[in-house]
Amino acid sequence: MSVTCTEVLKLIPLYVDGELDALRIDEVERHVSDCPECLGQLEMLQRLSQAVRAQYDYQPLPDSVLARIEAATVRPLRAHPVRWFVPFAAGLAIGAAAIWMVVPGLVRKDRFAQQLVSSHVRSLMLNNLVDVPSSDRHTVKPWFQGKLSFSPTVPDLAKQGFPLLGGRLEYLEERPAAALVYRRNRHIINVFVTDNPVFGLSEVDSAGFHVRHFRFQGLEYWAVSEVSEPDLKEFEEAFVASGA
Amino acid sequence: MALSLKAVQDAKFKRVVMPYVEYGFNLALSLLQNRSDAEDAIQEASVKAYQSVWQLRGEDSRAWFLRIVRNECMNILRTRSQARGKELSFDDEIEVVDQRTPNPVEVAEGNWTRAAMNEAIGKLSIGLREVLVLREIEGLSYQQIAEVTGTPIGTVMSRLSRARTALLNQLSGGETCP
């Protein structure tokens, strides 16, 4: 059934703005192919839209403003520049370098904790939470077979208030790892599982995130979430108890 | 053991907010029509975005950040209005918009100068100007514009339509409506 001019005139702005589905696009295009008035309206809006984009006085962000923003956000806070601070800072830098060289394990631990939190954040941001969406542990656990050289424990913790959402593959410290995904109310808990015993982080507090590490049946587990610390501890205890 | 994970916060801010700072700066310029105020607004908005970047959970980070920028601009506009002893108004009808029909010949040519185009956009009311810029310059969908401006999609569509009509009228210099 063909649409009327009145209907098409209402659809034309949405057509120009790319807000129509394929069916509506087809209706508009078939109508304007036979209707010079509606075609004229459509072309007028397209010309205006193109002219606004082409002629708009778009301004690049000044370097000075970018520098101010970076100084106020991503760069570490600096002390006020006083003369005694220079040798003090130099001494501090030498000390930090010494610590970096003498205690590389600590640095790696920090970096690994950041890697875990980054993976957790990324899973929440990119709609990339689960490769195998299932609340059934008998579906999630076998899914990892053939993908990993180990088989993670996947307990059903729904009764304890931590329903299973599924699992996905991860890559930690250049090795494949499993990520089990649980939920506590509205918060997600990612449990990263590897057979790599290098890092033993018992617990880590970060800006809004907690990381808990536990060793269970020969594998390494790291639970990462923004749930409260007691909740994450309760999760760890429930996890370990369920497999005991 | 407590470890600072500022580096993670920095990385997330750089990944999800920094790509849109220039867009935000241009939104601030279009709303405030003043370079110094726009620079202050984008800096303040960036700091607020940095502090709350952990709250971002999978939603559209561009719309999220532009909303922060827009709110910062509105605070500045409110302060300006209070200084002048006036209430900030988004009522499009109060703002002066030429009610003339477009001249078909000029519209057909569509070769307006850059100066004329930017002057015409600058004359739009705040409510009309922001939806036009968000749509045409920032490339946001109706849904995203609704999120940034905190208005229903129907209002976004209505304002966009009126912005375009007003722009055509100003650019074409047509006859005044009765």
PDB file of N, CA, C and O in Angstrom, chain B residues 17-89:
ATOM      1  N   VAL B  17      36.712   8.596  27.343  1.00  0.00           N
ATOM      2  CA  VAL B  17      36.334  10.015  27.418  1.00  0.00           C
ATOM      3  C   VAL B  17      37.187  10.890  26.501  1.00  0.00           C
ATOM      4  O   VAL B  17      36.664  11.716  25.748  1.00  0.00           O
ATOM      5  N   MET B  18      38.502  10.705  26.543  1.00  0.00           N
ATOM      6  CA  MET B  18      39.391  11.598  25.789  1.00  0.00           C
ATOM      7  C   MET B  18      39.044  11.706  24.300  1.00  0.00           C
ATOM      8  O   MET B  18      39.175  12.786  23.718  1.00  0.00           O
ATOM      9  N   PRO B  19      38.601  10.618  23.636  1.00  0.00           N
ATOM     10  CA  PRO B  19      38.253  10.773  22.215  1.00  0.00           C
ATOM     11  C   PRO B  19      37.144  11.792  21.972  1.00  0.00           C
ATOM     12  O   PRO B  19      36.980  12.253  20.839  1.00  0.00           O
ATOM     13  N   TYR B  20      36.379  12.115  23.008  1.00  0.00           N
ATOM     14  CA  TYR B  20      35.220  12.988  22.803  1.00  0.00           C
ATOM     15  C   TYR B  20      35.409  14.385  23.393  1.00  0.00           C
ATOM     16  O   TYR B  20      34.471  15.174  23.401  1.00  0.00           O
ATOM     17  N   VAL B  21      36.609  14.668  23.888  1.00  0.00           N
ATOM     18  CA  VAL B  21      36.827  15.982  24.512  1.00  0.00           C
ATOM     19  C   VAL B  21      36.673  17.098  23.478  1.00  0.00           C
ATOM     20  O   VAL B  21      36.079  18.143  23.766  1.00  0.00           O
ATOM     21  N   GLU B  22      37.181  16.870  22.274  1.00  0.00           N
ATOM     22  CA  GLU B  22      37.069  17.915  21.248  1.00  0.00           C
ATOM     23  C   GLU B  22      35.605  18.130  20.850  1.00  0.00           C
ATOM     24  O   GLU B  22      35.171  19.259  20.641  1.00  0.00           O
ATOM     25  N   TYR B  23      34.842  17.040  20.761  1.00  0.00           N
ATOM     26  CA  TYR B  23      33.397  17.175  20.499  1.00  0.00           C
ATOM     27  C   TYR B  23      32.748  18.008  21.608  1.00  0.00           C
ATOM     28  O   TYR B  23      31.923  18.878  21.350  1.00  0.00           O
ATOM     29  N   GLY B  24      33.134  17.673  22.834  1.00  0.00           N
ATOM     30  CA  GLY B  24      32.561  18.398  23.975  1.00  0.00           C
ATOM     31  C   GLY B  24      32.911  19.869  23.943  1.00  0.00           C
ATOM     32  O   GLY B  24      32.080  20.731  24.261  1.00  0.00           O
ATOM     33  N   PHE B  25      34.142  20.166  23.537  1.00  0.00           N
ATOM     34  CA  PHE B  25      34.588  21.559  23.446  1.00  0.00           C
ATOM     35  C   PHE B  25      33.733  22.321  22.428  1.00  0.00           C
ATOM     36  O   PHE B  25      33.301  23.454  22.676  1.00  0.00           O
ATOM     37  N   ASN B  26      33.447  21.676  21.305  1.00  0.00           N
ATOM     38  CA  ASN B  26      32.635  22.336  20.281  1.00  0.00           C
ATOM     39  C   ASN B  26      31.185  22.483  20.711  1.00  0.00           C
ATOM     40  O   ASN B  26      30.524  23.463  20.363  1.00  0.00           O
ATOM     41  N   LEU B  27      30.682  21.504  21.468  1.00  0.00           N
ATOM     42  CA  LEU B  27      29.330  21.659  22.020  1.00  0.00           C
ATOM     43  C   LEU B  27      29.299  22.853  22.979  1.00  0.00           C
ATOM     44  O   LEU B  27      28.377  23.677  22.938  1.00  0.00           O
ATOM     45  N   ALA B  28      30.329  22.955  23.817  1.00  0.00           N
ATOM     46  CA  ALA B  28      30.398  24.072  24.776  1.00  0.00           C
ATOM     47  C   ALA B  28      30.493  25.413  24.041  1.00  0.00           C
ATOM     48  O   ALA B  28      29.839  26.385  24.423  1.00  0.00           O
ATOM     49  N   LEU B  29      31.290  25.457  22.982  1.00  0.00           N
ATOM     50  CA  LEU B  29      31.403  26.695  22.194  1.00  0.00           C
ATOM     51  C   LEU B  29      30.051  27.096  21.608  1.00  0.00           C
ATOM     52  O   LEU B  29      29.667  28.263  21.632  1.00  0.00           O
ATOM     53  N   SER B  30      29.339  26.115  21.076  1.00  0.00           N
ATOM     54  CA  SER B  30      28.061  26.442  20.432  1.00  0.00           C
ATOM     55  C   SER B  30      27.029  26.893  21.457  1.00  0.00           C
ATOM     56  O   SER B  30      26.201  27.754  21.176  1.00  0.00           O
ATOM     57  N   LEU B  31      27.071  26.322  22.650  1.00  0.00           N
ATOM     58  CA  LEU B  31      26.075  26.702  23.662  1.00  0.00           C
ATOM     59  C   LEU B  31      26.436  28.030  24.333  1.00  0.00           C
ATOM     60  O   LEU B  31      25.563  28.857  24.594  1.00  0.00           O
ATOM     61  N   LEU B  32      27.710  28.236  24.601  1.00  0.00           N
ATOM     62  CA  LEU B  32      28.117  29.403  25.386  1.00  0.00           C
ATOM     63  C   LEU B  32      28.474  30.606  24.525  1.00  0.00           C
ATOM     64  O   LEU B  32      28.448  31.744  25.007  1.00  0.00           O
ATOM     65  N   GLN B  33      28.857  30.329  23.264  1.00  0.00           N
ATOM     66  CA  GLN B  33      29.208  31.419  22.332  1.00  0.00           C
ATOM     67  C   GLN B  33      30.326  32.296  22.899  1.00  0.00           C
ATOM     68  O   GLN B  33      30.328  33.514  22.693  1.00  0.00           O
ATOM     69  N   ASN B  34      31.209  31.659  23.641  1.00  0.00           N
ATOM     70  CA  ASN B  34      32.308  32.400  24.260  1.00  0.00           C
ATOM     71  C   ASN B  34      33.466  31.428  24.504  1.00  0.00           C
ATOM     72  O   ASN B  34      33.305  30.423  25.192  1.00  0.00           O
ATOM     73  N   ARG B  35      34.607  31.730  23.905  1.00  0.00           N
ATOM     74  CA  ARG B  35      35.718  30.776  23.920  1.00  0.00           C
ATOM     75  C   ARG B  35      36.258  30.522  25.328  1.00  0.00           C
ATOM     76  O   ARG B  35      36.511  29.380  25.708  1.00  0.00           O
ATOM     77  N   SER B  36      36.427  31.587  26.082  1.00  0.00           N
ATOM     78  CA  SER B  36      36.995  31.434  27.421  1.00  0.00           C
ATOM     79  C   SER B  36      36.069  30.591  28.310  1.00  0.00           C
ATOM     80  O   SER B  36      36.519  29.687  29.031  1.00  0.00           O
ATOM     81  N   ASP B  37      34.771  30.881  28.243  1.00  0.00           N
ATOM     82  CA  ASP B  37      33.805  30.097  29.032  1.00  0.00           C
ATOM     83  C   ASP B  37      33.788  28.639  28.581  1.00  0.00           C
ATOM     84  O   ASP B  37      33.668  27.719  29.395  1.00  0.00           O
ATOM     85  N   ALA B  38      33.903  28.426  27.259  1.00  0.00           N
ATOM     86  CA  ALA B  38      33.886  27.050  26.732  1.00  0.00           C
ATOM     87  C   ALA B  38      35.103  26.280  27.222  1.00  0.00           C
ATOM     88  O   ALA B  38      35.008  25.089  27.545  1.00  0.00           O
ATOM     89  N   GLU B  39      36.247  26.937  27.298  1.00  0.00           N
ATOM     90  CA  GLU B  39      37.463  26.274  27.794  1.00  0.00           C
ATOM     91  C   GLU B  39      37.303  25.886  29.267  1.00  0.00           C
ATOM     92  O   GLU B  39      37.691  24.796  29.687  1.00  0.00           O
ATOM     93  N   ASP B  40      36.721  26.796  30.037  1.00  0.00           N
ATOM     94  CA  ASP B  40      36.477  26.481  31.453  1.00  0.00           C
ATOM     95  C   ASP B  40      35.491  25.326  31.587  1.00  0.00           C
ATOM     96  O   ASP B  40      35.658  24.426  32.415  1.00  0.00           O
ATOM     97  N   ALA B  41      34.445  25.356  30.745  1.00  0.00           N
ATOM     98  CA  ALA B  41      33.399  24.329  30.833  1.00  0.00           C
ATOM     99  C   ALA B  41      33.950  22.949  30.490  1.00  0.00           C
ATOM    100  O   ALA B  41      33.673  21.966  31.191  1.00  0.00           O
ATOM    101  N   ILE B  42      34.773  22.876  29.440  1.00  0.00           N
ATOM    102  CA  ILE B  42      35.268  21.551  29.033  1.00  0.00           C
ATOM    103  C   ILE B  42      36.270  21.019  30.055  1.00  0.00           C
ATOM    104  O   ILE B  42      36.320  19.807  30.319  1.00  0.00           O
ATOM    105  N   GLN B  43      37.026  21.909  30.667  1.00  0.00           N
ATOM    106  CA  GLN B  43      37.967  21.445  31.696  1.00  0.00           C
ATOM    107  C   GLN B  43      37.206  20.925  32.916  1.00  0.00           C
ATOM    108  O   GLN B  43      37.497  19.842  33.430  1.00  0.00           O
ATOM    109  N   GLU B  44      36.226  21.686  33.368  1.00  0.00           N
ATOM    110  CA  GLU B  44      35.457  21.275  34.538  1.00  0.00           C
ATOM    111  C   GLU B  44      34.711  19.972  34.265  1.00  0.00           C
ATOM    112  O   GLU B  44      34.671  19.063  35.103  1.00  0.00           O
ATOM    113  N   ALA B  45      34.130  19.876  33.054  1.00  0.00           N
ATOM    114  CA  ALA B  45      33.389  18.656  32.694  1.00  0.00           C
ATOM    115  C   ALA B  45      34.328  17.458  32.628  1.00  0.00           C
ATOM    116  O   ALA B  45      33.966  16.350  33.054  1.00  0.00           O
ATOM    117  N   SER B  46      35.541  17.663  32.118  1.00  0.00           N
ATOM    118  CA  SER B  46      36.501  16.556  32.018  1.00  0.00           C
ATOM    119  C   SER B  46      36.902  16.062  33.399  1.00  0.00           C
ATOM    120  O   SER B  46      37.026  14.850  33.626  1.00  0.00           O
ATOM    121  N   VAL B  47      37.102  16.978  34.317  1.00  0.00           N
ATOM    122  CA  VAL B  47      37.466  16.585  35.685  1.00  0.00           C
ATOM    123  C   VAL B  47      36.330  15.787  36.324  1.00  0.00           C
ATOM    124  O   VAL B  47      36.550  14.742  36.950  1.00  0.00           O
ATOM    125  N   LYS B  48      35.096  16.254  36.118  1.00  0.00           N
ATOM    126  CA  LYS B  48      33.950  15.517  36.675  1.00  0.00           C
ATOM    127  C   LYS B  48      33.822  14.131  36.040  1.00  0.00           C
ATOM    128  O   LYS B  48      33.514  13.147  36.712  1.00  0.00           O
ATOM    129  N   ALA B  49      34.063  14.061  34.732  1.00  0.00           N
ATOM    130  CA  ALA B  49      33.993  12.767  34.045  1.00  0.00           C
ATOM    131  C   ALA B  49      35.074  11.829  34.560  1.00  0.00           C
ATOM    132  O   ALA B  49      34.843  10.639  34.764  1.00  0.00           O
ATOM    133  N   TYR B  50      36.259  12.380  34.801  1.00  0.00           N
ATOM    134  CA  TYR B  50      37.367  11.566  35.308  1.00  0.00           C
ATOM    135  C   TYR B  50      37.022  10.990  36.682  1.00  0.00           C
ATOM    136  O   TYR B  50      37.246   9.815  36.958  1.00  0.00           O
ATOM    137  N   GLN B  51      36.437  11.848  37.529  1.00  0.00           N
ATOM    138  CA  GLN B  51      36.125  11.415  38.899  1.00  0.00           C
ATOM    139  C   GLN B  51      35.040  10.343  38.924  1.00  0.00           C
ATOM    140  O   GLN B  51      34.986   9.522  39.822  1.00  0.00           O
ATOM    141  N   SER B  52      34.150  10.372  37.924  1.00  0.00           N
ATOM    142  CA  SER B  52      33.034   9.425  37.956  1.00  0.00           C
ATOM    143  C   SER B  52      33.108   8.398  36.828  1.00  0.00           C
ATOM    144  O   SER B  52      32.116   7.751  36.525  1.00  0.00           O
ATOM    145  N   VAL B  53      34.302   8.252  36.225  1.00  0.00           N
ATOM    146  CA  VAL B  53      34.409   7.354  35.073  1.00  0.00           C
ATOM    147  C   VAL B  53      34.126   5.904  35.462  1.00  0.00           C
ATOM    148  O   VAL B  53      33.690   5.097  34.633  1.00  0.00           O
ATOM    149  N   TRP B  54      34.289   5.566  36.764  1.00  0.00           N
ATOM    150  CA  TRP B  54      34.005   4.191  37.195  1.00  0.00           C
ATOM    151  C   TRP B  54      32.527   3.873  37.120  1.00  0.00           C
ATOM    152  O   TRP B  54      32.137   2.715  37.080  1.00  0.00           O
ATOM    153  N   GLN B  55      31.693   4.926  37.153  1.00  0.00           N
ATOM    154  CA  GLN B  55      30.242   4.686  37.108  1.00  0.00           C
ATOM    155  C   GLN B  55      29.780   4.249  35.728  1.00  0.00           C
ATOM    156  O   GLN B  55      28.661   3.773  35.564  1.00  0.00           O
ATOM    157  N   LEU B  56      30.619   4.458  34.732  1.00  0.00           N
ATOM    158  CA  LEU B  56      30.242   4.131  33.360  1.00  0.00           C
ATOM    159  C   LEU B  56      30.227   2.617  33.201  1.00  0.00           C
ATOM    160  O   LEU B  56      31.244   1.956  33.369  1.00  0.00           O
ATOM    161  N   ARG B  57      29.074   2.075  32.906  1.00  0.00           N
ATOM    162  CA  ARG B  57      28.920   0.619  32.822  1.00  0.00           C
ATOM    163  C   ARG B  57      28.266   0.236  31.492  1.00  0.00           C
ATOM    164  O   ARG B  57      27.075  -0.012  31.434  1.00  0.00           O
ATOM    165  N   GLY B  58      29.047   0.255  30.454  1.00  0.00           N
ATOM    166  CA  GLY B  58      28.523  -0.251  29.195  1.00  0.00           C
ATOM    167  C   GLY B  58      27.656   0.712  28.414  1.00  0.00           C
ATOM    168  O   GLY B  58      27.328   0.443  27.264  1.00  0.00           O
ATOM    169  N   GLU B  59      27.251   1.837  29.045  1.00  0.00           N
ATOM    170  CA  GLU B  59      26.425   2.755  28.271  1.00  0.00           C
ATOM    171  C   GLU B  59      27.279   3.562  27.287  1.00  0.00           C
ATOM    172  O   GLU B  59      28.495   3.456  27.278  1.00  0.00           O
ATOM    173  N   ASP B  60      26.600   4.354  26.480  1.00  0.00           N
ATOM    174  CA  ASP B  60      27.239   5.150  25.439  1.00  0.00           C
ATOM    175  C   ASP B  60      28.105   6.242  26.094  1.00  0.00           C
ATOM    176  O   ASP B  60      27.590   7.198  26.660  1.00  0.00           O
ATOM    177  N   SER B  61      29.427   6.091  26.005  1.00  0.00           N
ATOM    178  CA  SER B  61      30.296   7.022  26.729  1.00  0.00           C
ATOM    179  C   SER B  61      30.274   8.418  26.114  1.00  0.00           C
ATOM    180  O   SER B  61      30.456   9.409  26.813  1.00  0.00           O
ATOM    181  N   ARG B  62      30.043   8.511  24.797  1.00  0.00           N
ATOM    182  CA  ARG B  62      30.004   9.840  24.173  1.00  0.00           C
ATOM    183  C   ARG B  62      28.802  10.634  24.689  1.00  0.00           C
ATOM    184  O   ARG B  62      28.930  11.791  25.097  1.00  0.00           O
ATOM    185  N   ALA B  63      27.628   9.988  24.665  1.00  0.00           N
ATOM    186  CA  ALA B  63      26.426  10.677  25.157  1.00  0.00           C
ATOM    187  C   ALA B  63      26.576  11.010  26.639  1.00  0.00           C
ATOM    188  O   ALA B  63      26.175  12.083  27.096  1.00  0.00           O
ATOM    189  N   TRP B  64      27.182  10.085  27.387  1.00  0.00           N
ATOM    190  CA  TRP B  64      27.399  10.292  28.829  1.00  0.00           C
ATOM    191  C   TRP B  64      28.272  11.518  29.064  1.00  0.00           C
ATOM    192  O   TRP B  64      27.953  12.382  29.891  1.00  0.00           O
ATOM    193  N   PHE B  65      29.375  11.618  28.311  1.00  0.00           N
ATOM    194  CA  PHE B  65      30.292  12.740  28.506  1.00  0.00           C
ATOM    195  C   PHE B  65      29.669  14.058  28.022  1.00  0.00           C
ATOM    196  O   PHE B  65      29.770  15.085  28.691  1.00  0.00           O
ATOM    197  N   LEU B  66      29.005  14.020  26.867  1.00  0.00           N
ATOM    198  CA  LEU B  66      28.396  15.251  26.353  1.00  0.00           C
ATOM    199  C   LEU B  66      27.303  15.761  27.287  1.00  0.00           C
ATOM    200  O   LEU B  66      27.060  16.964  27.373  1.00  0.00           O
ATOM    201  N   ARG B  67      26.653  14.842  27.980  1.00  0.00           N
ATOM    202  CA  ARG B  67      25.650  15.273  28.965  1.00  0.00           C
ATOM    203  C   ARG B  67      26.323  16.051  30.104  1.00  0.00           C
ATOM    204  O   ARG B  67      25.801  17.067  30.574  1.00  0.00           O
ATOM    205  N   ILE B  68      27.486  15.551  30.533  1.00  0.00           N
ATOM    206  CA  ILE B  68      28.228  16.260  31.581  1.00  0.00           C
ATOM    207  C   ILE B  68      28.641  17.649  31.082  1.00  0.00           C
ATOM    208  O   ILE B  68      28.514  18.649  31.796  1.00  0.00           O
ATOM    209  N   VAL B  69      29.126  17.707  29.831  1.00  0.00           N
ATOM    210  CA  VAL B  69      29.541  18.999  29.251  1.00  0.00           C
ATOM    211  C   VAL B  69      28.330  19.936  29.175  1.00  0.00           C
ATOM    212  O   VAL B  69      28.402  21.111  29.549  1.00  0.00           O
ATOM    213  N   ARG B  70      27.232  19.398  28.704  1.00  0.00           N
ATOM    214  CA  ARG B  70      26.013  20.212  28.551  1.00  0.00           C
ATOM    215  C   ARG B  70      25.555  20.764  29.898  1.00  0.00           C
ATOM    216  O   ARG B  70      25.194  21.933  30.022  1.00  0.00           O
ATOM    217  N   ASN B  71      25.597  19.920  30.924  1.00  0.00           N
ATOM    218  CA  ASN B  71      25.184  20.375  32.256  1.00  0.00           C
ATOM    219  C   ASN B  71      26.107  21.475  32.776  1.00  0.00           C
ATOM    220  O   ASN B  71      25.654  22.427  33.417  1.00  0.00           O
ATOM    221  N   GLU B  72      27.395  21.330  32.490  1.00  0.00           N
ATOM    222  CA  GLU B  72      28.358  22.352  32.909  1.00  0.00           C
ATOM    223  C   GLU B  72      28.057  23.672  32.207  1.00  0.00           C
ATOM    224  O   GLU B  72      28.102  24.753  32.826  1.00  0.00           O
ATOM    225  N   CYS B  73      27.734  23.589  30.924  1.00  0.00           N
ATOM    226  CA  CYS B  73      27.388  24.807  30.161  1.00  0.00           C
ATOM    227  C   CYS B  73      26.127  25.456  30.732  1.00  0.00           C
ATOM    228  O   CYS B  73      26.037  26.688  30.832  1.00  0.00           O
ATOM    229  N   MET B  74      25.161  24.630  31.090  1.00  0.00           N
ATOM    230  CA  MET B  74      23.918  25.180  31.639  1.00  0.00           C
ATOM    231  C   MET B  74      24.176  25.906  32.955  1.00  0.00           C
ATOM    232  O   MET B  74      23.566  26.935  33.247  1.00  0.00           O
ATOM    233  N   ASN B  75      25.102  25.354  33.761  1.00  0.00           N
ATOM    234  CA  ASN B  75      25.455  26.042  35.013  1.00  0.00           C
ATOM    235  C   ASN B  75      26.024  27.425  34.721  1.00  0.00           C
ATOM    236  O   ASN B  75      25.686  28.398  35.404  1.00  0.00           O
ATOM    237  N   ILE B  76      26.885  27.494  33.712  1.00  0.00           N
ATOM    238  CA  ILE B  76      27.496  28.789  33.359  1.00  0.00           C
ATOM    239  C   ILE B  76      26.426  29.746  32.823  1.00  0.00           C
ATOM    240  O   ILE B  76      26.388  30.925  33.177  1.00  0.00           O
ATOM    241  N   LEU B  77      25.526  29.227  31.988  1.00  0.00           N
ATOM    242  CA  LEU B  77      24.465  30.078  31.434  1.00  0.00           C
ATOM    243  C   LEU B  77      23.538  30.592  32.544  1.00  0.00           C
ATOM    244  O   LEU B  77      23.093  31.736  32.508  1.00  0.00           O
ATOM    245  N   ARG B  78      23.266  29.710  33.522  1.00  0.00           N
ATOM    246  CA  ARG B  78      22.406  30.134  34.642  1.00  0.00           C
ATOM    247  C   ARG B  78      23.083  31.250  35.430  1.00  0.00           C
ATOM    248  O   ARG B  78      22.438  32.222  35.820  1.00  0.00           O
ATOM    249  N   THR B  79      24.381  31.081  35.666  1.00  0.00           N
ATOM    250  CA  THR B  79      25.118  32.114  36.398  1.00  0.00           C
ATOM    251  C   THR B  79      25.070  33.437  35.643  1.00  0.00           C
ATOM    252  O   THR B  79      24.867  34.503  36.238  1.00  0.00           O
ATOM    253  N   ARG B  80      25.250  33.350  34.319  1.00  0.00           N
ATOM    254  CA  ARG B  80      25.183  34.563  33.498  1.00  0.00           C
ATOM    255  C   ARG B  80      23.811  35.222  33.616  1.00  0.00           C
ATOM    256  O   ARG B  80      23.699  36.441  33.782  1.00  0.00           O
ATOM    257  N   SER B  81      22.759  34.399  33.541  1.00  0.00           N
ATOM    258  CA  SER B  81      21.399  34.944  33.591  1.00  0.00           C
ATOM    259  C   SER B  81      21.135  35.599  34.935  1.00  0.00           C
ATOM    260  O   SER B  81      20.531  36.671  35.017  1.00  0.00           O
ATOM    261  N   GLN B  82      21.599  34.922  36.015  1.00  0.00           N
ATOM    262  CA  GLN B  82      21.388  35.490  37.353  1.00  0.00           C
ATOM    263  C   GLN B  82      22.100  36.818  37.501  1.00  0.00           C
ATOM    264  O   GLN B  82      21.591  37.747  38.117  1.00  0.00           O
ATOM    265  N   ALA B  83      23.299  36.913  36.898  1.00  0.00           N
ATOM    266  CA  ALA B  83      24.052  38.162  36.970  1.00  0.00           C
ATOM    267  C   ALA B  83      23.301  39.298  36.276  1.00  0.00           C
ATOM    268  O   ALA B  83      23.438  40.457  36.627  1.00  0.00           O
ATOM    269  N   ARG B  84      22.510  38.905  35.279  1.00  0.00           N
ATOM    270  CA  ARG B  84      21.734  39.924  34.560  1.00  0.00           C
ATOM    271  C   ARG B  84      20.342  40.097  35.167  1.00  0.00           C
ATOM    272  O   ARG B  84      19.512  40.822  34.629  1.00  0.00           O
ATOM    273  N   GLY B  85      20.089  39.315  36.246  1.00  0.00           N
ATOM    274  CA  GLY B  85      18.791  39.415  36.900  1.00  0.00           C
ATOM    275  C   GLY B  85      17.672  38.772  36.118  1.00  0.00           C
ATOM    276  O   GLY B  85      16.499  39.114  36.276  1.00  0.00           O
ATOM    277  N   LYS B  86      18.031  37.799  35.247  1.00  0.00           N
ATOM    278  CA  LYS B  86      17.013  37.110  34.444  1.00  0.00           C
ATOM    279  C   LYS B  86      17.087  35.607  34.685  1.00  0.00           C
ATOM    280  O   LYS B  86      18.126  35.071  35.052  1.00  0.00           O
ATOM    281  N   GLU B  87      15.963  34.938  34.459  1.00  0.00           N
ATOM    282  CA  GLU B  87      15.928  33.488  34.543  1.00  0.00           C
ATOM    283  C   GLU B  87      16.399  32.905  33.213  1.00  0.00           C
ATOM    284  O   GLU B  87      16.084  33.435  32.150  1.00  0.00           O
ATOM    285  N   LEU B  88      17.196  31.815  33.294  1.00  0.00           N
ATOM    286  CA  LEU B  88      17.589  31.141  32.059  1.00  0.00           C
ATOM    287  C   LEU B  88      16.375  30.452  31.458  1.00  0.00           C
ATOM    288  O   LEU B  88      15.676  29.711  32.142  1.00  0.00           O
ATOM    289  N   SER B  89      16.100  30.712  30.196  1.00  0.00           N
ATOM    290  CA  SER B  89      14.916  30.135  29.568  1.00  0.00           C
ATOM    291  C   SER B  89      15.305  29.279  28.370  1.00  0.00           C
ATOM    292  O   SER B  89      16.148  29.656  27.563  1.00  0.00           O
TER     293      SER B  89
END
